[in-house]
Short mmCIF file of C-alpha atoms in Angstrom, two decimals:
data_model
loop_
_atom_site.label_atom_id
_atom_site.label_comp_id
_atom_site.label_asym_id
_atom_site.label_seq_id
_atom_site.Cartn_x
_atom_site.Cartn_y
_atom_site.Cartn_z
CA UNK C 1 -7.34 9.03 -3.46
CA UNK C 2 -6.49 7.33 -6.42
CA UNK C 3 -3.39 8.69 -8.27
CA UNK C 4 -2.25 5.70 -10.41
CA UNK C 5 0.02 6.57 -13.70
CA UNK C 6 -0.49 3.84 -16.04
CA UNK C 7 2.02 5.55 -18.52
CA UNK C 8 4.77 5.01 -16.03
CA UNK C 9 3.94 1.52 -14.83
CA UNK C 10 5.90 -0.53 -17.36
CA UNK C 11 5.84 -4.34 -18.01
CA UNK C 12 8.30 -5.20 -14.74
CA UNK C 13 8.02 -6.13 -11.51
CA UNK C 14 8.62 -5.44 -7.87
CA UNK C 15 12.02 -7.13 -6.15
CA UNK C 16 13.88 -7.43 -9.78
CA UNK C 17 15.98 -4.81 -9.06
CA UNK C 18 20.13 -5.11 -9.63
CA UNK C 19 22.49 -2.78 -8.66
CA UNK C 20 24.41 -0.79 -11.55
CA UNK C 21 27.71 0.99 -11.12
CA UNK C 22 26.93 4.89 -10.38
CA UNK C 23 28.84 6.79 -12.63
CA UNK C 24 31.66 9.25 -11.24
CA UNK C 25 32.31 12.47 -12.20
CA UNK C 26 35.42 13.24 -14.27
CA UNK C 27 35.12 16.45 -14.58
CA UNK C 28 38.55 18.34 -14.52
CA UNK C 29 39.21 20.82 -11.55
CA UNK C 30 41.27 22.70 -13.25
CA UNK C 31 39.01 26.03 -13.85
CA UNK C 32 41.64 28.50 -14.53
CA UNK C 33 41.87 27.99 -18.58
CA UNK C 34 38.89 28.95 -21.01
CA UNK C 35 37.64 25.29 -21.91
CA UNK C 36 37.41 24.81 -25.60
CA UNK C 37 33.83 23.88 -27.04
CA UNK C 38 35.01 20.02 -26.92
CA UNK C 39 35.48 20.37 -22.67
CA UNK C 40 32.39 22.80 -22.44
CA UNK C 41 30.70 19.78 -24.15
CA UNK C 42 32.28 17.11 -21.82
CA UNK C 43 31.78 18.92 -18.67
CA UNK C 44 28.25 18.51 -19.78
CA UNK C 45 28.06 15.11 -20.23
CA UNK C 46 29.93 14.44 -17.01
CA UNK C 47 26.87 17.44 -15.80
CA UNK C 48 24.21 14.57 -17.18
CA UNK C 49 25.98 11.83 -15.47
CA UNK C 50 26.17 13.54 -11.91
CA UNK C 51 22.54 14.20 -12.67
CA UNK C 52 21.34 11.11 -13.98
CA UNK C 53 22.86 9.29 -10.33
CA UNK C 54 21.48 12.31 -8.26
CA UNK C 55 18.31 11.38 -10.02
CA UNK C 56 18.27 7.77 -9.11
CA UNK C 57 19.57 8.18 -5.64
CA UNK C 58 16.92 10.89 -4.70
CA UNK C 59 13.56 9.52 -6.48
CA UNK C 60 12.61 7.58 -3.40
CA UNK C 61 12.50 11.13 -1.58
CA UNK C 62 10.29 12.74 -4.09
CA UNK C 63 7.98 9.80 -4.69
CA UNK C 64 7.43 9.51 -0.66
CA UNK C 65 6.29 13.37 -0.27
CA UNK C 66 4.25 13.29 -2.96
CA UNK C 67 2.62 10.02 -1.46
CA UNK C 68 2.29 12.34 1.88
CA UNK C 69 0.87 15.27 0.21
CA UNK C 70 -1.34 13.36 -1.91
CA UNK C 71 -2.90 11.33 1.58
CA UNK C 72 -2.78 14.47 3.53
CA UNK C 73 -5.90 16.36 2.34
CA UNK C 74 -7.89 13.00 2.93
CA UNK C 75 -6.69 11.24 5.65
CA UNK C 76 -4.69 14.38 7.45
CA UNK C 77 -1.37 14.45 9.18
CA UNK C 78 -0.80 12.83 12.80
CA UNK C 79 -4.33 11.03 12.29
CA UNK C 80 -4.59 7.50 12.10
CA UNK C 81 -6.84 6.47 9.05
CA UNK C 82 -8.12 2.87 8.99
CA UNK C 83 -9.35 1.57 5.55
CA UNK C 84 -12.87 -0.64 5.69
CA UNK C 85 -12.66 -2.07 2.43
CA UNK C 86 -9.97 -4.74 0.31
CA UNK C 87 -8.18 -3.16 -2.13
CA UNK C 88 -9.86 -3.94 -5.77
CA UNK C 89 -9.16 -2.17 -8.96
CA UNK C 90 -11.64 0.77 -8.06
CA UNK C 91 -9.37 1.40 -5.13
CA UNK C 92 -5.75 0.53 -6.52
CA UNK C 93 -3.60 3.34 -5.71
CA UNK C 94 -0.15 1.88 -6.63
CA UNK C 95 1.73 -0.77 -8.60
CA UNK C 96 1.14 -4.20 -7.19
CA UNK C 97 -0.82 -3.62 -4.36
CA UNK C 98 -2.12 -6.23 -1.21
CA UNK C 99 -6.11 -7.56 -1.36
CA UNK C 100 -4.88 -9.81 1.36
CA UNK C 101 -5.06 -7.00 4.47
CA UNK C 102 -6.49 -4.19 5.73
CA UNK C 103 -4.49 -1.20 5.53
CA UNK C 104 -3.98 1.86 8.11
CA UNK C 105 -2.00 4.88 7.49
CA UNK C 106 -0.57 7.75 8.58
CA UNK C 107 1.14 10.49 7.62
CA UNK C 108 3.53 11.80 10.34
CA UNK C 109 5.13 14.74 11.26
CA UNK C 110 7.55 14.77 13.85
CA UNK C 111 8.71 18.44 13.94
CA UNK C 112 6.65 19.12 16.83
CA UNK C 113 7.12 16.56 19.08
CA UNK C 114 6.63 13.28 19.76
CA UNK C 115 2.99 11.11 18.85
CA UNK C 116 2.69 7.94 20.85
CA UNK C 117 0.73 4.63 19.17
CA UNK C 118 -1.09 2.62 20.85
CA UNK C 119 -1.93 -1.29 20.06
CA UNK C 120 -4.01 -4.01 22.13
CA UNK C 121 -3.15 -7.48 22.20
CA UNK C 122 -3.58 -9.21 18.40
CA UNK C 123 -2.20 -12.97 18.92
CA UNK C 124 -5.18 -13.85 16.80
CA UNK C 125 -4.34 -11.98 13.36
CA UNK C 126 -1.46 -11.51 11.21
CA UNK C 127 -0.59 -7.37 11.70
CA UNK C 128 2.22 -5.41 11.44
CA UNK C 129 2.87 -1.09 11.30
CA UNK C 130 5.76 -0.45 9.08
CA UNK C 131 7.67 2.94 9.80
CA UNK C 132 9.12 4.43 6.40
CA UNK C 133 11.74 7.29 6.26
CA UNK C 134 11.56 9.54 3.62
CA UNK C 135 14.49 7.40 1.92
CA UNK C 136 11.78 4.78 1.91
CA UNK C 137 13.99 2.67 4.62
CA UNK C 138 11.86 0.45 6.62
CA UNK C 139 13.39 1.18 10.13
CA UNK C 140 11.08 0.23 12.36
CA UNK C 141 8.12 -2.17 12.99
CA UNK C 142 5.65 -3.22 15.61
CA UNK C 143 3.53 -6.38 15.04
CA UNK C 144 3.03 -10.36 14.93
CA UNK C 145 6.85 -10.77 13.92
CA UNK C 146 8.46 -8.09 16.13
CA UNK C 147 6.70 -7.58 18.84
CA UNK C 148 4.78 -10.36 19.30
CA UNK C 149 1.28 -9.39 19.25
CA UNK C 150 1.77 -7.92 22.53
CA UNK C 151 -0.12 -4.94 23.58
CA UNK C 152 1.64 -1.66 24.04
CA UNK C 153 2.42 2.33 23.51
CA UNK C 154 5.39 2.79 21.11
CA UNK C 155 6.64 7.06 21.84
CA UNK C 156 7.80 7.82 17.90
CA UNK C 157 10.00 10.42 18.33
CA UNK C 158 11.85 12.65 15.61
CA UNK C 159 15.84 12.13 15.49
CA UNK C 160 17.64 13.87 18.00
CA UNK C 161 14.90 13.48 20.28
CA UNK C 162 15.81 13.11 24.07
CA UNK C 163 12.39 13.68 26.57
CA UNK C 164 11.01 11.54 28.89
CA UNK C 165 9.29 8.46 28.49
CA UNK C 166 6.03 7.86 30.04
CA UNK C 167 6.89 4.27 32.05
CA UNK C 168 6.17 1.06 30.25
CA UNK C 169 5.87 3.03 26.95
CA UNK C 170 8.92 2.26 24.48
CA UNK C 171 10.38 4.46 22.06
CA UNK C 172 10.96 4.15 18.16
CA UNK C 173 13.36 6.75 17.32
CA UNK C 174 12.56 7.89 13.82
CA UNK C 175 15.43 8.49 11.24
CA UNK C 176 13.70 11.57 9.78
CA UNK C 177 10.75 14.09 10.70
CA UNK C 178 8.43 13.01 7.87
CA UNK C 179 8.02 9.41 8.67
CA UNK C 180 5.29 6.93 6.41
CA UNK C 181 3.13 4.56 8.65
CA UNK C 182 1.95 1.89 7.28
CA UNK C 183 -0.40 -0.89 8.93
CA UNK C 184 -1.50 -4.12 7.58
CA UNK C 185 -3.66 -6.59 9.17
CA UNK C 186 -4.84 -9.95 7.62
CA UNK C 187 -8.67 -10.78 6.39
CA UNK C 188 -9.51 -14.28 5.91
CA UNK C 189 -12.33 -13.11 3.61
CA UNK C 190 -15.40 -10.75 3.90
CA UNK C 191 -16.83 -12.57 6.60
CA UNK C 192 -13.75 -11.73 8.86
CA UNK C 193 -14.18 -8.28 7.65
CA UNK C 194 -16.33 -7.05 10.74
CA UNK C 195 -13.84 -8.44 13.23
CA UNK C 196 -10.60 -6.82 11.46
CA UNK C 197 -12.04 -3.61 11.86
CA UNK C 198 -13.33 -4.02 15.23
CA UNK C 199 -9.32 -5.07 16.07
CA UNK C 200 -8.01 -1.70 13.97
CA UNK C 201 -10.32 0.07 16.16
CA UNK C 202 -8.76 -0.41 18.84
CA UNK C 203 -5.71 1.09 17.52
CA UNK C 204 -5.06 5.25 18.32
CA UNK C 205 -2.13 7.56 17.56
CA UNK C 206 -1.91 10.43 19.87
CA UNK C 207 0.82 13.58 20.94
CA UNK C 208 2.77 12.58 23.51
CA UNK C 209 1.31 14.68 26.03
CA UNK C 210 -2.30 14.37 25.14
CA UNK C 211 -4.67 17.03 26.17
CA UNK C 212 -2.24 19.69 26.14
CA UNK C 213 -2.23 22.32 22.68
CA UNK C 214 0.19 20.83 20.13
CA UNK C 215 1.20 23.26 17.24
CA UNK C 216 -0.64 22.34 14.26
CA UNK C 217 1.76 20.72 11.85
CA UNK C 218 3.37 22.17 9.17
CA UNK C 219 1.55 22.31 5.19
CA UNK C 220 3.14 19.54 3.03
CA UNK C 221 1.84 21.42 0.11
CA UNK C 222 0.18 20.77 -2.96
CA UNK C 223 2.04 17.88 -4.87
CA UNK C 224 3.66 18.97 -7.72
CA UNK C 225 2.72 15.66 -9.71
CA UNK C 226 1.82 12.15 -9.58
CA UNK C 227 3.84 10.06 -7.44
CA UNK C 228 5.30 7.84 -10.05
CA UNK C 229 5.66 9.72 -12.41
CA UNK C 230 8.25 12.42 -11.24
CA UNK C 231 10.67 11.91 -14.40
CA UNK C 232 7.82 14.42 -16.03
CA UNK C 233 9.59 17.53 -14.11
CA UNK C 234 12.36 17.27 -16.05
CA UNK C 235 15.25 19.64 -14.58
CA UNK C 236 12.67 20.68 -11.66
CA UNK C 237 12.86 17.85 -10.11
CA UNK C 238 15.89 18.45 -8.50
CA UNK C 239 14.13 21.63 -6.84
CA UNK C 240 11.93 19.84 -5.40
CA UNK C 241 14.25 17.32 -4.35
CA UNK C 242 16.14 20.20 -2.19
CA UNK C 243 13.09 21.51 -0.16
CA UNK C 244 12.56 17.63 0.55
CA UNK C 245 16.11 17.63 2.21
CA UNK C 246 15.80 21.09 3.96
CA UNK C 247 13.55 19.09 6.68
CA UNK C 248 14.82 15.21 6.10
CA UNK C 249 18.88 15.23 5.87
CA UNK C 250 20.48 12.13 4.71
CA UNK C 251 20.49 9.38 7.37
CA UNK C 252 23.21 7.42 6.20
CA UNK C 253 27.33 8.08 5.88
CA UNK C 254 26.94 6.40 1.80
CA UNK C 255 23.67 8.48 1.51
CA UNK C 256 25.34 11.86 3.37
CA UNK C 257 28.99 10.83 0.39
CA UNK C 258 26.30 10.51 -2.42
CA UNK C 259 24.71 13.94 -1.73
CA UNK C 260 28.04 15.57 -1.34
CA UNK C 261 29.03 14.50 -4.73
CA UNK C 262 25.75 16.33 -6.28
CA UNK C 263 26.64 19.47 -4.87
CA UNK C 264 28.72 20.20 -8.01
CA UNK C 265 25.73 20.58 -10.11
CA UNK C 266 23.45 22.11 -7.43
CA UNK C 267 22.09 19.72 -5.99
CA UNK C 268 21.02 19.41 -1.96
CA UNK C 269 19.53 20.89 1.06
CA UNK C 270 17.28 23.99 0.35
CA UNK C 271 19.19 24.07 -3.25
CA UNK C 272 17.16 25.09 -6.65
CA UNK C 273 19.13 24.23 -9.40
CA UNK C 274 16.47 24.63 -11.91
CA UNK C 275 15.56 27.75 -11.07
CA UNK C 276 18.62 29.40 -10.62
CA UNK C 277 20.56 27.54 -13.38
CA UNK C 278 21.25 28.62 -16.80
CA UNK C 279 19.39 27.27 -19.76
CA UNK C 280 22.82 24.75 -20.61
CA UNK C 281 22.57 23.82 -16.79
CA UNK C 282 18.87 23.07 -17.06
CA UNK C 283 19.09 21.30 -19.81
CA UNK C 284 22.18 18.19 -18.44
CA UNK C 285 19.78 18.17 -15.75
CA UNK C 286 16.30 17.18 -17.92
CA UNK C 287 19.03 15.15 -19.53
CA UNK C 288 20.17 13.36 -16.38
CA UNK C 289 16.44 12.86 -15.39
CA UNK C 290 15.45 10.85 -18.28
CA UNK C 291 18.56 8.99 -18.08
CA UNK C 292 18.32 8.45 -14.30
CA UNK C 293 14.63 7.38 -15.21
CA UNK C 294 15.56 5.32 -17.98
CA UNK C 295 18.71 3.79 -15.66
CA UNK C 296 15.73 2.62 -12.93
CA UNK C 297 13.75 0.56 -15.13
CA UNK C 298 16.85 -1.03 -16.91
CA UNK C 299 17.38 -2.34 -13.49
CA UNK C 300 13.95 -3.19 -12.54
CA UNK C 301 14.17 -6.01 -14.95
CA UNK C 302 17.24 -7.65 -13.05
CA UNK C 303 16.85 -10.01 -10.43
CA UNK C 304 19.57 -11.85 -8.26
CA UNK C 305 17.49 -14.80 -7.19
CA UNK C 306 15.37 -16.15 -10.34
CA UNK C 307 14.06 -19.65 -10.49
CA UNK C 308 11.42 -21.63 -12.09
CA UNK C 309 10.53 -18.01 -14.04
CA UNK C 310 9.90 -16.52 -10.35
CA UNK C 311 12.22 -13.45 -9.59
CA UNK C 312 12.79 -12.21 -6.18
CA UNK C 313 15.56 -9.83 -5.02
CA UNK C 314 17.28 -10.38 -1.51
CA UNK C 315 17.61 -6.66 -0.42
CA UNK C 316 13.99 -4.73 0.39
CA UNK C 317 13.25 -2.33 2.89
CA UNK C 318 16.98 -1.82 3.94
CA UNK C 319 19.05 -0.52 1.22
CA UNK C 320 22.27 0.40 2.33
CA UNK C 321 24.14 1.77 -0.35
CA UNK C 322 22.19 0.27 -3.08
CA UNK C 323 20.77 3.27 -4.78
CA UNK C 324 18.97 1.57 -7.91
CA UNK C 325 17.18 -1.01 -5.78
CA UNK C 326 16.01 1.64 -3.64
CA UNK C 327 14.53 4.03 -6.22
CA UNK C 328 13.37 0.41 -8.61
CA UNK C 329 11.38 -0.15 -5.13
CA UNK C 330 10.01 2.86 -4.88
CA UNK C 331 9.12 3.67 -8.39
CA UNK C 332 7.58 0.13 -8.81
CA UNK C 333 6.52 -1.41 -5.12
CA UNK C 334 6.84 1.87 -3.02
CA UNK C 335 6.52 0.51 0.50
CA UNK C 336 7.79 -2.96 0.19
CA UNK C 337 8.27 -4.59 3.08
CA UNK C 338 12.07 -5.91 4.26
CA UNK C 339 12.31 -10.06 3.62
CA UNK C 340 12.01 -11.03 7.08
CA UNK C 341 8.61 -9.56 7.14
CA UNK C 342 7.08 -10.66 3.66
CA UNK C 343 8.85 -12.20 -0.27
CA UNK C 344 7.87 -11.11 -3.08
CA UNK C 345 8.19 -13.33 -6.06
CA UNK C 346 7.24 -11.93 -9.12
CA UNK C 347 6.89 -13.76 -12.80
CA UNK C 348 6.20 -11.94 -15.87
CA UNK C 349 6.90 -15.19 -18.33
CA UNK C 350 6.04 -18.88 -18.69
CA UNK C 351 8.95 -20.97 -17.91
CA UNK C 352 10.44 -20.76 -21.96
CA UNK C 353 10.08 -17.11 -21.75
CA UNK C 354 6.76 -16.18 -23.74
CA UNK C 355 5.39 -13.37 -21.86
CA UNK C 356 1.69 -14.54 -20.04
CA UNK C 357 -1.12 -14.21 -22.36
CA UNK C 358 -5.03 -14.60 -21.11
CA UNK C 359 -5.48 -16.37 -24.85
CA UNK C 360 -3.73 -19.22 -22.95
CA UNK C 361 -4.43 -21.55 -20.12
CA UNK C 362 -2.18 -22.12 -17.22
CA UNK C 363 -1.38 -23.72 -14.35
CA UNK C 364 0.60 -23.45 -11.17
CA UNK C 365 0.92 -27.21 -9.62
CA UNK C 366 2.35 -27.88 -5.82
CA UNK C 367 3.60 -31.19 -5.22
CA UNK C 368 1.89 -32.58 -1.75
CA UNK C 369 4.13 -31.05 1.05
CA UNK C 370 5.44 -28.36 -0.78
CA UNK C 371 3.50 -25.32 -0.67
CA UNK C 372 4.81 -22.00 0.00
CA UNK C 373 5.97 -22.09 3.94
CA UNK C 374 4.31 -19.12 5.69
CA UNK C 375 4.65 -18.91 9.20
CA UNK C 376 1.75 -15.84 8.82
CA UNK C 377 -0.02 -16.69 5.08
CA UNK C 378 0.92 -16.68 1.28
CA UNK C 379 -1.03 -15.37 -1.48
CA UNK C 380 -0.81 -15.28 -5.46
CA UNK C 381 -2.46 -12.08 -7.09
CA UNK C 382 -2.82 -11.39 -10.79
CA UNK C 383 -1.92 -8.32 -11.99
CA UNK C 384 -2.51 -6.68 -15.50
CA UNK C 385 0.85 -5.49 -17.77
CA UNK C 386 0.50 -2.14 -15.86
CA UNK C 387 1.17 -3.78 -12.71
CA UNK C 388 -2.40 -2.73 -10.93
CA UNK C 389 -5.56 -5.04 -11.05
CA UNK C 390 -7.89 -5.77 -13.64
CA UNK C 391 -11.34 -6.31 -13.17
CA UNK C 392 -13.05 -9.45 -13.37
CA UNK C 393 -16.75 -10.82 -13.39
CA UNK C 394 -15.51 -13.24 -10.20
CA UNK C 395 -14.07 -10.17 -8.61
CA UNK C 396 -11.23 -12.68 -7.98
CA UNK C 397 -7.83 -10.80 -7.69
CA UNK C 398 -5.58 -12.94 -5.36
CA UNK C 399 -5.73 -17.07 -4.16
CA UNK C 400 -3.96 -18.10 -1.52
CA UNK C 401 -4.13 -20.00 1.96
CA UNK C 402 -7.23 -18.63 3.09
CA UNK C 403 -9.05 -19.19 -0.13
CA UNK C 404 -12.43 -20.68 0.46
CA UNK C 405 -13.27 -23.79 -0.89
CA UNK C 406 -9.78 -24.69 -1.76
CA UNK C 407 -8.72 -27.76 -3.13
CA UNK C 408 -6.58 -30.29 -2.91
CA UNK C 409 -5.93 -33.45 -5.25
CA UNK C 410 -6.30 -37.21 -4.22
CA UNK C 411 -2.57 -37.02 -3.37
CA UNK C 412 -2.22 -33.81 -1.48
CA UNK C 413 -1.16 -31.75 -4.09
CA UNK C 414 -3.02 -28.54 -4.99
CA UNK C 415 -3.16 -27.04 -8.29
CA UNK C 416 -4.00 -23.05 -9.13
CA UNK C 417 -5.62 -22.52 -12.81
CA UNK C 418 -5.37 -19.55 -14.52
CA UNK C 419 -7.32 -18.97 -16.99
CA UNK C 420 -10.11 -16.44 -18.92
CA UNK C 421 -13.21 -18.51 -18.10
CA UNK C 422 -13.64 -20.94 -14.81
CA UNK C 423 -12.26 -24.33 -15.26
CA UNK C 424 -15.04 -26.78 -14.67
CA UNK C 425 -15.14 -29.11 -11.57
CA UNK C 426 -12.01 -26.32 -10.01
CA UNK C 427 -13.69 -23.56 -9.62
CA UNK C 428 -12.68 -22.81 -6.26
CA UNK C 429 -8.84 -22.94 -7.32
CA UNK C 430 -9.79 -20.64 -10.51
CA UNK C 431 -7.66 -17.01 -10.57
CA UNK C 432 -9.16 -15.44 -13.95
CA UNK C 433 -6.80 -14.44 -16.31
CA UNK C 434 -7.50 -10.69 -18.28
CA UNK C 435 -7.72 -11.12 -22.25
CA UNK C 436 -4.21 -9.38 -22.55
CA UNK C 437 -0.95 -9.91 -20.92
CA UNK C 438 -0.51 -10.00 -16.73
CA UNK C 439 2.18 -10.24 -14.20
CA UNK C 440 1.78 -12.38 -11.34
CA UNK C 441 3.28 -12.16 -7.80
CA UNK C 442 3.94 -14.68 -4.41
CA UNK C 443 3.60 -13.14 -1.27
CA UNK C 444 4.95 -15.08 1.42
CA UNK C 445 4.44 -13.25 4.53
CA UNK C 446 6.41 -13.96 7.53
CA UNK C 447 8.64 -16.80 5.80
CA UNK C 448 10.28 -19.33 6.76
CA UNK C 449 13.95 -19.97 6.61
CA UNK C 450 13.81 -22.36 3.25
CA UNK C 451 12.14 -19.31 1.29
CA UNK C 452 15.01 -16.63 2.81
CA UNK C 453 17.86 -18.62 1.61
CA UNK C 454 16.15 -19.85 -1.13
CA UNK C 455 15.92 -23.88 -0.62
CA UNK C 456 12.27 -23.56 -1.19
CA UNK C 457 11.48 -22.99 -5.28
CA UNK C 458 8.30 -21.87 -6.64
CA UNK C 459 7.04 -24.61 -9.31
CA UNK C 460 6.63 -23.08 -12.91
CA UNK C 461 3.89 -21.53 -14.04
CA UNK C 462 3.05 -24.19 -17.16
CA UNK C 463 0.50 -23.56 -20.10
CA UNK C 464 -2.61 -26.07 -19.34
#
């Protein structure tokens, strides 16, 4: 299941994203005169414009389906599918990925009814299930942080939704049919890997009322393209776009305003614009696209929290009105978590700005007492320009807190070499370097509150 679009996966990275104004429509309303070739021309532009922000605001939508419909035919929907292996670069299916956990997923559709997850007791092991809408919103999550580690049934119910629960069982009302599951749980390296999966397990996703016939769920379809890489439907994309909102409405009052605006070129609910537009219509759409496209990875490169040549943004998983950071996430780091659960700190540069080179030697130095402070775990992984993992003869992608063999200096600091070949006498503290250029990224999972309001400062990356 490996549908990774290298063309698409530019030189950026995940949680750099800055809001840019949305452009308005000014457009005149007056309809009753024959516009002269200069208004048919600026109607068009103003077309493009409306285009280009209906672009950006509904990428997250298009990039989630064809996620689902790409998992469905493997892992099918309402099943809970529990990976055995790490993610490596045989297995990377999108930009900056985890090799820290274990991942379970599920594709879920609620139009039916109900499906009920179950969990045993895990006080022993970072977890966490992340619900994602289809506007990639994290809006729910059971686990370590949230719930403790306690066992329990969780009813996931589709909006609107007003049965009975079964007692003790709790309910996670979900803000659209099509909901994303994702599951995480921590490996402390491959000897732990037996007893993860004994934990996952343990785990089961059912209907609500099991035993009795449930209607098979709807076909997602065929995907129409690679995830990432939706810009490449030009003008059709907004098609798409309006059978995706036929089942999953907006969810929000700025997202339900934003969608209203589209409607003057076409755009929304059941809506084919493409199809049953005119070639000058079709064409301010494709134009919209690639500047909607273009518009996203301008803003991918912004950060509002940068130090020390670390960027981080402070607004994942819960987007409120913030279009560009939504569709940046999703284009770049679909499924990021919100901060409360895990930062991401991302550096693409040495501290005087020279982009990372393997021809160089580097290293990242922690004073004693300063590491990064994880309530859960932290973990650096090297990724190539593309922003998936590169192979290596160590098969070393990530070194962190459960690193064996770690070391420390004399003094209690620790220091993390990256490099091409192993550094003699460290190389337990070694993360190998490709020959080209590479992107690196901090996860801190389950912070604490220095890294949230950002007392605590990642040391610079510095050539060795």
């Amino acid at each position: 299941m490996v549908f990774r679009c290298k063309r698409c996966c530019v030189h950026v990275a995940l949680g750099l994203l800055l809001a840019m104004p949305i452009l308005m429509c000014g457009c005149s309303s007056d309809s009753a005169r024959s516009p002269s070739p200069q208004a048919e021309s600026t109607t068009s532009q103003d077309a493009s414009a409306i285009a280009a922000d209906a672009y950006v605001w509904g990428l997250p939508l298009v990039v989630t389906m064809r996620m689902m419909q790409r998992a469905a035919p493997n892992i099918g929907v309402n099943r809970l599918f529990l990976r055995q292996q790490l993610t490596d670069p045989t297995t990377d299916t999108v930009p900056l990925s985890n090799v820290d956990t274990l991942m379970a997923s599920a594709v879920l559709d609620l139009r039916n009814g109900p499906l009920v997850l179950t969990v045993p007791e895990i006080k022993d092991r970072y977890y966490s299930f992340q619900f994602l809408d289809m506007y990639t919103e994290a809006f729910a999550y059971i686990g370590t942080r949230t719930t403790g580690g306690e066992a329990g049934s969780w009813v996931i119910a589709p909006p609107g939704w007003d049965g009975e629960l079964p007692p003790g069982d709790s309910l996670i009302s979900a803000s659209t049919p099509l909901v994303y599951l994702l599951g995480r749980f921590l490996v402390s390296g491959a000897d732990d890997l037996p007893a993860a999966r004994a934990v996952m397990a343990q785990v089961s996703l059912e209907p609500l009322t099991p035993g009795q016939p449930t209607p098979a769920p709807s076909s997602l379809g065929p995907p129409p393209g690679i995830p990432m890489d939706a810009a490449s439907a030009g003008a059709a994309f907004f098609d798409e776009l309006g059978d995706i909102l036929a089942v999953n409405p907006p969810t929000s009052e700025a997202d339900r305003a934003a969608l209203a605006r589209f409607a003057a070129i076409g755009v929304g609910p059941g809506l084919h614009p493409a199809a049953d537009g005119t070639p000058e219509s079709r064409a301010a759409l494709a134009k919209g696209v690639a500047d909607g496209a273009a518009r996203i990875v301008q803003g991918a490169t912004s950060s509002n929290r940068s130090a020390n040549g670390w960027d981080s943004h402070e607004q994942l998983g819960n987007y409120g009105d913030d279009f560009l950071v939504r569709a940046s996430t999703a284009q770049f780091g679909w499924g990021a978590n919100v901060l409360e659960e895990a930062v991401y700190l991302v550096s693409t540069k040495e501290a005087n700005g020279e982009a990372y080179s393997g021809v160089r030697n580097y290293v990242l130095h922690f004073p004693a007492g300063e590491l990064p402070p994880a309530k859960a775990f932290w973990s650096l992984t090297l990724y190539g320009a593309d922003l998936f993992l590169v192979e290596n003869p160590a098969k070393r992608y990530a070194i962190g807190d459960r690193t064996p063999g770690l070391q420390s200096n004399p003094d209690g600091s620790l220091d993390i070499y990256l490099q091409q070949s192993p550094p003699p006498g460290h190389e337990s503290n070694w993360l190998p370097t490709p020959a080209g250029g590479f992107v690196l990224e901090m996860r801190i999972y389950l912070p604490e509150p220095a890294v949230l309001d950002g007392t605590y400062r990642l040391p610079a990356v510095m050539p060795n």
